[in-house]
Structures are given as structure tokens and as C-alpha cells.
PDB file of C-alpha atoms in Angstrom:
ATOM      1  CA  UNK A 322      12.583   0.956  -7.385  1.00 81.00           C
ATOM      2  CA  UNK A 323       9.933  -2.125  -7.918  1.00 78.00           C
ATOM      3  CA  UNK A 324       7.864  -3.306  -5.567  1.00 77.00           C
ATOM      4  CA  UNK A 325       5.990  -6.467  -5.984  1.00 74.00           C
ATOM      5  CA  UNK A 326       3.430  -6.799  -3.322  1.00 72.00           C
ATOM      6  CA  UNK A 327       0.178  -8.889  -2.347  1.00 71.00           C
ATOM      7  CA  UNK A 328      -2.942  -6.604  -1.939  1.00 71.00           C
ATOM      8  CA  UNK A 329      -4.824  -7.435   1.213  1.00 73.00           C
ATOM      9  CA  UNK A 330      -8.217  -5.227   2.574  1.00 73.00           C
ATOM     10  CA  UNK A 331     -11.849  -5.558   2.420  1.00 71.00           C
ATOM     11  CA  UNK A 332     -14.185  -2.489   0.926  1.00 70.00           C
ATOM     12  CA  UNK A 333     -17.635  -1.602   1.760  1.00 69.00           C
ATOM     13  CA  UNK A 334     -18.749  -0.130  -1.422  1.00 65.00           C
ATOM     14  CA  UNK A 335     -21.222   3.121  -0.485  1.00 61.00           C
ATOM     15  CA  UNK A 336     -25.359   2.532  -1.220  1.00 55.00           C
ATOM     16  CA  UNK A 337     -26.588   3.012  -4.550  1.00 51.00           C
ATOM     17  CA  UNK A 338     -30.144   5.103  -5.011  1.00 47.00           C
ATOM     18  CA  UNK A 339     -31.632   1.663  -4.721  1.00 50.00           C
ATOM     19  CA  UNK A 340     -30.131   0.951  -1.883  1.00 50.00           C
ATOM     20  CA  UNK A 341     -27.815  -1.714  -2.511  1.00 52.00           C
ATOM     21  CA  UNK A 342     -24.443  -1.802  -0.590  1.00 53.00           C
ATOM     22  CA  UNK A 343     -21.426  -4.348  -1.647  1.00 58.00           C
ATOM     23  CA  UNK A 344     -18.233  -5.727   0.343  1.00 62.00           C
ATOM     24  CA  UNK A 345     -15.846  -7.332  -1.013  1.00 61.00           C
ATOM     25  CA  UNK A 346     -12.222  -8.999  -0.069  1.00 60.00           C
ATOM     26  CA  UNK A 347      -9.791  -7.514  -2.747  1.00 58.00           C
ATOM     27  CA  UNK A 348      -6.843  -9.717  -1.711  1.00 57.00           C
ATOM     28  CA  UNK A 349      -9.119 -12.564  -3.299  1.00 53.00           C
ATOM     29  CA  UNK A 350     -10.202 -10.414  -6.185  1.00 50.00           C
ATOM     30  CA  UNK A 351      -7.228  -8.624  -7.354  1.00 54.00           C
ATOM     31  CA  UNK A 352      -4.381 -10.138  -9.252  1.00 58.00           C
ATOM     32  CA  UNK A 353      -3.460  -8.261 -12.901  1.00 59.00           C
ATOM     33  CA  UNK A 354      -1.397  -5.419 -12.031  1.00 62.00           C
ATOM     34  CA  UNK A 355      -2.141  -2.602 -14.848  1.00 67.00           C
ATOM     35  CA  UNK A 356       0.490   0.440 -14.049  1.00 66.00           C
ATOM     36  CA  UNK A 357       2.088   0.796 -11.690  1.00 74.00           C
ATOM     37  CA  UNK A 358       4.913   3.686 -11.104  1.00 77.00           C
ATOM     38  CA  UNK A 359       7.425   4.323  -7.749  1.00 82.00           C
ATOM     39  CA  UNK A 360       9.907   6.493  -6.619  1.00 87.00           C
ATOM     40  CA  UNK A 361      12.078   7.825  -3.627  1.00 90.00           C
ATOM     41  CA  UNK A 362      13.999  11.170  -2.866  1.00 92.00           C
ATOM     42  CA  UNK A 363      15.748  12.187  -0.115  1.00 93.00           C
ATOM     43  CA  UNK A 364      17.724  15.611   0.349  1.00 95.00           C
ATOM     44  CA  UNK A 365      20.252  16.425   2.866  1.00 94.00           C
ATOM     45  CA  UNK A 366      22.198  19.257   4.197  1.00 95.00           C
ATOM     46  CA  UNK A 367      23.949  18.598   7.414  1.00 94.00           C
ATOM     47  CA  UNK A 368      22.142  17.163  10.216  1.00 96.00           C
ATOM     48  CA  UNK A 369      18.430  18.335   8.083  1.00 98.00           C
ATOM     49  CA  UNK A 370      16.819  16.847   5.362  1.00 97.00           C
ATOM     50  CA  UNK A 371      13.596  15.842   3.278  1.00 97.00           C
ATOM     51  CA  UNK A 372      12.569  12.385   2.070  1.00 94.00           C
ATOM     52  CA  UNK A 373       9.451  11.819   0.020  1.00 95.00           C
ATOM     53  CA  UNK A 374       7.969   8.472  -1.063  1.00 93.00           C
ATOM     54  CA  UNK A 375       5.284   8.285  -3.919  1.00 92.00           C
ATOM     55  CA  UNK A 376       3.625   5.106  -4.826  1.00 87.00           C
ATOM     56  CA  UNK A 377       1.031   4.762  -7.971  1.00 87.00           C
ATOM     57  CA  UNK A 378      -0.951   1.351  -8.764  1.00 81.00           C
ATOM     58  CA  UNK A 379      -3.744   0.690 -11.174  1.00 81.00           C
ATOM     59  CA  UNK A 380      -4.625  -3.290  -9.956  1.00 77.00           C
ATOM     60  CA  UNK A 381      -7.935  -4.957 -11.572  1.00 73.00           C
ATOM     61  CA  UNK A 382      -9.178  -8.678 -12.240  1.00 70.00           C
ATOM     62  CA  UNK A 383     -12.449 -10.024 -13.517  1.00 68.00           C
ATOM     63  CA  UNK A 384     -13.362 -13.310 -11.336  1.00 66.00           C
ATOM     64  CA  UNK A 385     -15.860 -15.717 -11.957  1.00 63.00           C
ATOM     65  CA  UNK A 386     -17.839 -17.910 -10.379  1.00 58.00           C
ATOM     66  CA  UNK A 387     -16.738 -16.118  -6.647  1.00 60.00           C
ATOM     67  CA  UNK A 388     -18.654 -16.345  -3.625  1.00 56.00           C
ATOM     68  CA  UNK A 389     -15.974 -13.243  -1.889  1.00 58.00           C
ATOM     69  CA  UNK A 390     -18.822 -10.930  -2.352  1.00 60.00           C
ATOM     70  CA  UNK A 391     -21.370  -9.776  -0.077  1.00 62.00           C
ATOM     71  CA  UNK A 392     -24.522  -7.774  -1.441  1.00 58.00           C
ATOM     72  CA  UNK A 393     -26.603  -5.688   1.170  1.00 58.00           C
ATOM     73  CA  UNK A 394     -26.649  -7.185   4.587  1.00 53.00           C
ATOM     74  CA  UNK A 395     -26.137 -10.735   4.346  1.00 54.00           C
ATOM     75  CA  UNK A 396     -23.960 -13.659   2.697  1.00 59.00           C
ATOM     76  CA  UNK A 397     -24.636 -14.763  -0.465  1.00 59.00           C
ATOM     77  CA  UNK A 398     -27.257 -17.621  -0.391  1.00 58.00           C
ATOM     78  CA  UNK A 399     -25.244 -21.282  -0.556  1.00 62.00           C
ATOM     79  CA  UNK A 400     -26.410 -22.128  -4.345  1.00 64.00           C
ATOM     80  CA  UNK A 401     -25.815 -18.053  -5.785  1.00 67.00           C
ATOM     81  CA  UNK A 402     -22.321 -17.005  -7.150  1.00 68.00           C
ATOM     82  CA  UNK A 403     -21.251 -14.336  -8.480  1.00 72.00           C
ATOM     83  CA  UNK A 404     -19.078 -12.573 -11.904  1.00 77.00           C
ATOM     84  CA  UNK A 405     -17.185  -9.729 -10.264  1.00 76.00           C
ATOM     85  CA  UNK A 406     -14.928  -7.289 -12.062  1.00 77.00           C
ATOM     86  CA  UNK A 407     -12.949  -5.323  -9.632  1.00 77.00           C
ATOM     87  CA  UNK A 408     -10.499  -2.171 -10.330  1.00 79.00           C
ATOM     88  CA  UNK A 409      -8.464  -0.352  -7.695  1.00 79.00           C
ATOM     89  CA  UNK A 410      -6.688   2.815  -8.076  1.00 84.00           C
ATOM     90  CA  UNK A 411      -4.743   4.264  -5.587  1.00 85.00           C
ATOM     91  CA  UNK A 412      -1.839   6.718  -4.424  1.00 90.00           C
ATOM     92  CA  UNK A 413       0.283   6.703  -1.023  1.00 91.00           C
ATOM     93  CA  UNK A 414       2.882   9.900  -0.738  1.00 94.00           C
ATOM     94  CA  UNK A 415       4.851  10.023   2.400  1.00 95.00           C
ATOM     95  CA  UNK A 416       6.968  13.552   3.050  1.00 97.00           C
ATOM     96  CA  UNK A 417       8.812  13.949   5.590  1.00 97.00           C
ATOM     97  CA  UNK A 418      11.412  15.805   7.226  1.00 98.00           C
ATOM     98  CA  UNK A 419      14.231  14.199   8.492  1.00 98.00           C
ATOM     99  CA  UNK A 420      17.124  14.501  11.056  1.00 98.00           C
ATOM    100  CA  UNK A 421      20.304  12.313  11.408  1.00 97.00           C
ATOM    101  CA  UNK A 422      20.596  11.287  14.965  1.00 97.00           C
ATOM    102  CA  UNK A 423      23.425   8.469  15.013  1.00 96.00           C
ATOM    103  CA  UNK A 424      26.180   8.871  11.780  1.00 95.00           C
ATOM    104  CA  UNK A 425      28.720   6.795  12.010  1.00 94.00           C
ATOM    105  CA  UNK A 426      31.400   4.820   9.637  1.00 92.00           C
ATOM    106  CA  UNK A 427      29.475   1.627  10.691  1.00 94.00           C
ATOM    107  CA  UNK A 428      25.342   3.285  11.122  1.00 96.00           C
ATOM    108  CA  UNK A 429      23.886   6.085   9.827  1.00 96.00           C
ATOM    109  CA  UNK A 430      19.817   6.618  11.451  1.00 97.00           C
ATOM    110  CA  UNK A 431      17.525   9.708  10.849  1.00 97.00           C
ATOM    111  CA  UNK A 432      14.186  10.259  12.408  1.00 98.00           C
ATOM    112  CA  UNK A 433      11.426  11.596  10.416  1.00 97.00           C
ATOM    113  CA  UNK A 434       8.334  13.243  11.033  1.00 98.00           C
ATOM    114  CA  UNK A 435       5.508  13.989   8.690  1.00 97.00           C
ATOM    115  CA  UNK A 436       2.401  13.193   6.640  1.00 97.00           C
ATOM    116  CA  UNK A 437       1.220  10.458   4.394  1.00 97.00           C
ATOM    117  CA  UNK A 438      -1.492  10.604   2.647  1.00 96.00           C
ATOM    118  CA  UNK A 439      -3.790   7.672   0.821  1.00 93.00           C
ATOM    119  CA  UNK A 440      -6.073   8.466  -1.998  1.00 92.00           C
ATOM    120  CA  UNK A 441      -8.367   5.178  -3.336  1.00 84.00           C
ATOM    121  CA  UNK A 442     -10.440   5.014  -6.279  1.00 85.00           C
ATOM    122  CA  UNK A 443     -11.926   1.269  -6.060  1.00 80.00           C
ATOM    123  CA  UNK A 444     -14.877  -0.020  -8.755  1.00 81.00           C
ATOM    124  CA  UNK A 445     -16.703  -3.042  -8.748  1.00 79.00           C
ATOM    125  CA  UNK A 446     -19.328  -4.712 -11.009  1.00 78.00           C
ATOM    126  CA  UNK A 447     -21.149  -8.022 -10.624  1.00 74.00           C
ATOM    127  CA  UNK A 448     -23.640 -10.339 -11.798  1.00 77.00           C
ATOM    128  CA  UNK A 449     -25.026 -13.010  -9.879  1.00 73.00           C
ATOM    129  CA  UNK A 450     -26.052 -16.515 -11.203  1.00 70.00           C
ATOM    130  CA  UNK A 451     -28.068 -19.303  -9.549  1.00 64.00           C
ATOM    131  CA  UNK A 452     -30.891 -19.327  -7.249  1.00 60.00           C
ATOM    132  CA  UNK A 453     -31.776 -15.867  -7.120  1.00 58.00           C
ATOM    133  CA  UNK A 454     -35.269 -15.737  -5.563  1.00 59.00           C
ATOM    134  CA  UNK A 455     -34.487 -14.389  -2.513  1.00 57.00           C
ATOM    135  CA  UNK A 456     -32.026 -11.698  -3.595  1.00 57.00           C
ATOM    136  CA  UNK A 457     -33.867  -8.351  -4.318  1.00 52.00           C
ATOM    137  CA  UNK A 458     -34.016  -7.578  -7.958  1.00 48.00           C
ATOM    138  CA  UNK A 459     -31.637  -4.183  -7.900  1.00 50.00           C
ATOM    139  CA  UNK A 460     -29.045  -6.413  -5.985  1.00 55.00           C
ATOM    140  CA  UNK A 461     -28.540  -9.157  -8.517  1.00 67.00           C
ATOM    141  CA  UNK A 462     -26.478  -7.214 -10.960  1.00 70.00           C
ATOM    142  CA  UNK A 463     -24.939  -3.784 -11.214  1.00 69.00           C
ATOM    143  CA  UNK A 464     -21.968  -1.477 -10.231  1.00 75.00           C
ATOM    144  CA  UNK A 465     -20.727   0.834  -7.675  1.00 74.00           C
ATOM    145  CA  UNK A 466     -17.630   3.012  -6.872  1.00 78.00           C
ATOM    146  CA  UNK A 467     -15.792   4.835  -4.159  1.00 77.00           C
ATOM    147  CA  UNK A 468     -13.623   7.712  -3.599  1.00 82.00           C
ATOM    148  CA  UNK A 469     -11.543   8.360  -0.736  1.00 84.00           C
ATOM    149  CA  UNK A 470      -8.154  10.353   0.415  1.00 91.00           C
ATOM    150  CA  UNK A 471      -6.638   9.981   3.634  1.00 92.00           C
ATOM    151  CA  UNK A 472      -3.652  12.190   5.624  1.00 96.00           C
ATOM    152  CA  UNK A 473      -2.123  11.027   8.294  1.00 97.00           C
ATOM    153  CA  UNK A 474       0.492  12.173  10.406  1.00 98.00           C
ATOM    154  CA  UNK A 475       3.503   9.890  10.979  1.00 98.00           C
ATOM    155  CA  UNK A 476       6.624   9.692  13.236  1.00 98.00           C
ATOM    156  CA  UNK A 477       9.663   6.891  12.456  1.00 97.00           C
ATOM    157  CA  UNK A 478      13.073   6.292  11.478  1.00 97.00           C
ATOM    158  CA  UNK A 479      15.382   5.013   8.723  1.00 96.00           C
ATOM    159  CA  UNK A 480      18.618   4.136   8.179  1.00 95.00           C
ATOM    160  CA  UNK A 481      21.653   1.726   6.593  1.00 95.00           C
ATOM    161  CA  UNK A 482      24.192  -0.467   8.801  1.00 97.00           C
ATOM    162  CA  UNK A 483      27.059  -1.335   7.129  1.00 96.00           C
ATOM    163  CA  UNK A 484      29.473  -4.216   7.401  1.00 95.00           C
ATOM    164  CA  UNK A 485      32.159  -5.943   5.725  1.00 91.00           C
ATOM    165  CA  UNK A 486      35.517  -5.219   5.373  1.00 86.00           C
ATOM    166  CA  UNK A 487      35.095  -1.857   3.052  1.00 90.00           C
ATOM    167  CA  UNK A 488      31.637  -1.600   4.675  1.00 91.00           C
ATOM    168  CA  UNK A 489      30.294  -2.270   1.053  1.00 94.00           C
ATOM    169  CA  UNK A 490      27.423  -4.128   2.390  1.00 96.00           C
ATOM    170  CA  UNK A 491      24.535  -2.843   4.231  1.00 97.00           C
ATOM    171  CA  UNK A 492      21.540  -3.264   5.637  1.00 97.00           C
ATOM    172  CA  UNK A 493      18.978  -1.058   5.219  1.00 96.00           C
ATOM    173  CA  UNK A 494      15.655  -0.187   7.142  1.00 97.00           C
ATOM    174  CA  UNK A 495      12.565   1.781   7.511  1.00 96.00           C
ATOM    175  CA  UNK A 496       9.832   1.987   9.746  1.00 97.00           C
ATOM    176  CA  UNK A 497       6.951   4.446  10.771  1.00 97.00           C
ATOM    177  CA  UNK A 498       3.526   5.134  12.478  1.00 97.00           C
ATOM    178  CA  UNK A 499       0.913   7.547  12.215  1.00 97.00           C
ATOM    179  CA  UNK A 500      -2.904   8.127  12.533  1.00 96.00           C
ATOM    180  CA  UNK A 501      -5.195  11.096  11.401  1.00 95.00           C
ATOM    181  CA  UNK A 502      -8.033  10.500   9.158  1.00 93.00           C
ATOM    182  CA  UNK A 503      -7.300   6.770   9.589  1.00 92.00           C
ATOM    183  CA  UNK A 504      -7.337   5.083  12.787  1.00 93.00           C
ATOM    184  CA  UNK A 505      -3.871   3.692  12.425  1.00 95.00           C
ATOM    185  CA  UNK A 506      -1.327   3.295   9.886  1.00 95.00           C
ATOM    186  CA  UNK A 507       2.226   1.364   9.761  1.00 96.00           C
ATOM    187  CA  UNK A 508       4.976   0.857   7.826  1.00 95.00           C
ATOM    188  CA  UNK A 509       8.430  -1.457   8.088  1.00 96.00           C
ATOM    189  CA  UNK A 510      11.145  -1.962   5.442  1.00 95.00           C
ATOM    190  CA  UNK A 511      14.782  -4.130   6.510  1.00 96.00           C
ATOM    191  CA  UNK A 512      16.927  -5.741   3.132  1.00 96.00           C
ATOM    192  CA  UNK A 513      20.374  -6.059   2.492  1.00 98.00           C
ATOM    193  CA  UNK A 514      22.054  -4.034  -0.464  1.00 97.00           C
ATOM    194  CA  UNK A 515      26.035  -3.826  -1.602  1.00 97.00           C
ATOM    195  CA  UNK A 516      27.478  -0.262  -2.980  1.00 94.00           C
ATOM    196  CA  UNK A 517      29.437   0.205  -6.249  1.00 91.00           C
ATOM    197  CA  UNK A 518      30.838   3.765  -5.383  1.00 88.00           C
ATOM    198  CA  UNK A 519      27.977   6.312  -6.415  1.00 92.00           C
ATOM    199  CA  UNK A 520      25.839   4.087  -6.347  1.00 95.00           C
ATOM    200  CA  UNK A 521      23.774   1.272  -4.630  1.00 95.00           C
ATOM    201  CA  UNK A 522      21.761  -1.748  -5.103  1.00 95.00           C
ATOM    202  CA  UNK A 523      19.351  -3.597  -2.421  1.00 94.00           C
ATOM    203  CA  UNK A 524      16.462  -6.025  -2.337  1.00 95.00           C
ATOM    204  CA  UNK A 525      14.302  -5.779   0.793  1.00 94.00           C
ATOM    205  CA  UNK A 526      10.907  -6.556   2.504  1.00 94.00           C
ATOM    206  CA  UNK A 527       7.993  -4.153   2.964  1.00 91.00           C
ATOM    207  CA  UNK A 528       4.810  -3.953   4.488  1.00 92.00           C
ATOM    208  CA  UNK A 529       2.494  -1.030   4.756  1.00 91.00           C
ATOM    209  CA  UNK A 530      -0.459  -1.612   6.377  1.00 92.00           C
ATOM    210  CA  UNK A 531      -3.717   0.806   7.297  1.00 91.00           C
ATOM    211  CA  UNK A 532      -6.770   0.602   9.488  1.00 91.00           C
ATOM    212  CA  UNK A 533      -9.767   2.692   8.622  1.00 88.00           C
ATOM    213  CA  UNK A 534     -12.276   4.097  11.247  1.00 84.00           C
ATOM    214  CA  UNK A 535     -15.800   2.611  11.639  1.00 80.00           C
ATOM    215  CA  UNK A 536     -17.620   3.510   9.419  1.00 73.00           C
ATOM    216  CA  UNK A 537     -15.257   3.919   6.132  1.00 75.00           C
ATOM    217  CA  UNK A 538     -15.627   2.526   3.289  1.00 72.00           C
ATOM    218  CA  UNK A 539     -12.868   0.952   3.182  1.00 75.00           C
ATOM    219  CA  UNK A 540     -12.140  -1.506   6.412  1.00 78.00           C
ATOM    220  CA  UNK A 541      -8.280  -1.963   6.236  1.00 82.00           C
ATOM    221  CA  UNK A 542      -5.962  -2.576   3.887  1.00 82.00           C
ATOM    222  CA  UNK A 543      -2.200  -3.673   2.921  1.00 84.00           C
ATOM    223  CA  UNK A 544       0.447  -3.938   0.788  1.00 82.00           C
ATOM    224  CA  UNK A 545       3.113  -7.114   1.555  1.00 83.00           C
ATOM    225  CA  UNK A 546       5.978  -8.171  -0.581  1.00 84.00           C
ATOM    226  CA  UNK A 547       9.142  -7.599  -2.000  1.00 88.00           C
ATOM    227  CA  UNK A 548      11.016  -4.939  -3.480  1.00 86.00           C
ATOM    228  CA  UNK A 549      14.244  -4.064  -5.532  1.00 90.00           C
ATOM    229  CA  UNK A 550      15.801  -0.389  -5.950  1.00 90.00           C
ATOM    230  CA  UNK A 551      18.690   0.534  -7.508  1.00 91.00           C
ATOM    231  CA  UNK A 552      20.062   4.345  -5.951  1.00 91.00           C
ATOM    232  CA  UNK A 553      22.300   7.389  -7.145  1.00 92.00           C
ATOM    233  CA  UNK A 554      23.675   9.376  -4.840  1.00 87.00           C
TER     234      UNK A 554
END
């Protein structure tokens, strides 16, 4: 499948030796999608099953002239910007196991229960121009990175509803929730797809949002946008 989503979250980048610390808001950073690679499998056998989910994106932008950076402690002064280049790596694998609860001709619903886990490799440089007197020398220029993985367990449900004459048409849906290592993640899916025997095509909706606890380098972030997936079965 494709999924073509905004990038929203803000990252605390860790101290260097000098003691400089950077945030910055990626969702006004990050535009250029790199690589990016996605896939879905689900296995059944009766009532019991499997689904895993892995998703793979390389995102990074150079921006100039931005003032959505924040060195050390405090705002940048009014008459400082600053030349940011920004890359963000990351991975989120959901597996699950699953069990069919409603299966109908007209709904078919399983509940899952499982893990997800989140691993981020985010890297920022920057250079600031203008007035830079009362910016610390060490802070004016330089670059930092971060590494992080996160597992989480997660409860939810997903399913199709079909309708239509042949029931051809159907809606399908996702959602889930889950903490651990984060302090709270989400996810929600709903489209509408047609089948051509074997197999099926849908366009939906996704979000998948996380909340980090204090402390993290990373404050919260999400993924928001469209998809497309075209599915043997």
C-alpha cells in the first residue's frame, strides 16, 4: 500500500558536550520524502489469526531562513534566523494477534491484541545568521542527533462492512490503543474499497498519533493523511 501523510511532532534534541540542547517542530521542517517502504499481512485459520504492519520512512528538508528552532533554553532573539537541515528516520511495526468476533455476509470484525513498537533516528544541523551577540558561541552553529525505540502494548479492532447488491463494496476500518514506553499511543483507519474476486482495492484515511513521557526526547508525534492499497487474498 502507499501512504501519503503530513509529519507532525516536536523533538528535543539531547545536550551536546558543550552543552547545547535544540527543539525543533518537524511538521514545519520536513517536506522531501526520501524512501519510504510499507506493507501489511494478515494470517488466518478459523476464528485465530496474526496481522503485522511495518512502516519505513527516510523524510529530510534543508530550510532557510526559519525561526522553528529553539537553541538551549530560550527563543531565538527577534532579529536571529536560522539554516536548518533536518533528517528523520524512523520504523513503526505493529504485530498482533487477532480473533474474529462478528463474521457475517454483511461484517466481518476481529479484535487484536499486541505490541507496536517505534524506533526514531532524527538529525539536525543549523547555522544561525543575524544578531548573534547574545547567543553563546557553541550554540550558533553545529549538529546533534537522537536515537530512540519505543514498545508499546496495544488493544483494538479491525474489520470490512460490506454493501451493495453483490456486497462488492466495503468499508473498511482500523483502530487501536496502547501505552508502554510511551505515555499513549493511537491509531484509526475507515475508507471505502470495491473487490474484483481475489482481490481488492481501497483508498482510506489514517492517523497514528504518539505521546512521549516527560522527559523524552521526542515530545509527540504523528502521521495524518491518505492512503491507497491494493490486496491479494
Amino acid at each position: 500500500y502507499g501512504y501519503f501523510p503530513t509529519l507532525g511532532g516536536k523533538t528535543t534534541f539531547p545536550q551536546a558536550t558543550d552543552g547545547t540542547s535544540v527543539t525543533i517542530d518537524a511538521d514545519k521542517v520536513l517536506e522531501d520524502l526520501k524512501f519510504v517502504f510499507m506493507g501489511s499481512l494478515d494470517a488466518r485459520k478459523g476464528r485465530w489469526g496474526a496481522f503485522t504492519d511495518v512502516i519505513y520512512m527516510d523524510l529530510g528538508n534543508t530550510k532557510s531562513g526559519t525561526r522553528d528552532f529553539t537553541p538551549g533554553a530560550h527563543d531565538l532573539p527577534t532579529d536571529v534566523q536560522a539554516n536548518v537541515s533536518y533528517d528523520l528516520k524512523g520504523w513503526a511495526w505493529t504485530l498482533a494477534g487477532t480473533y474474529v468476533a462478528i463474521e457475517s455476509p454483511e461484517h466481518v470484525m476481529q479484535v487484536i491484541g499486541g505490541a507496536r513498537m517505534l524506533k526514531l533516528d532524527p538529525k539536525v544541523g543549523w547555522e544561525l545568521t543575524g544578531d548573534l551577540g547574545p547567543i553563546p558561541l557553541p550554540g550558533r552553529a553545529g549538529s546533534l542527533e537522537a536515537d530512540d525505540t519505543y514498545w508499546d502494548a496495544i488493544v483494538g479492532a479491525k474489520g470490512r462492512y460490506f454493501f451493495g447488491a453483490e456486497r462488492k463494496w466495503f468499508v473498511p476500518y482500523y483502530v487501536d490503543i496502547g501505552a508502554g514506553e510511551s505515555k499513549l499511543t493511537w491509531q484509526a483507519m475507515g475508507g471505502l474499497g470495491y473487490s474484483f474476486g481475489s482481490w481488492d482495492l481501497f483508498a482510506a484515511w489514517r492517523y497514528l498519533d504518539y505521546e512521549f513521557k516527560s522527559g523524552s526526547k521526542v515530545e509527540n508525534l504523528n502521521f495524518n493523511g491518505p492512503g491507497v492499497a491494493i490486496q491479494f487474498r
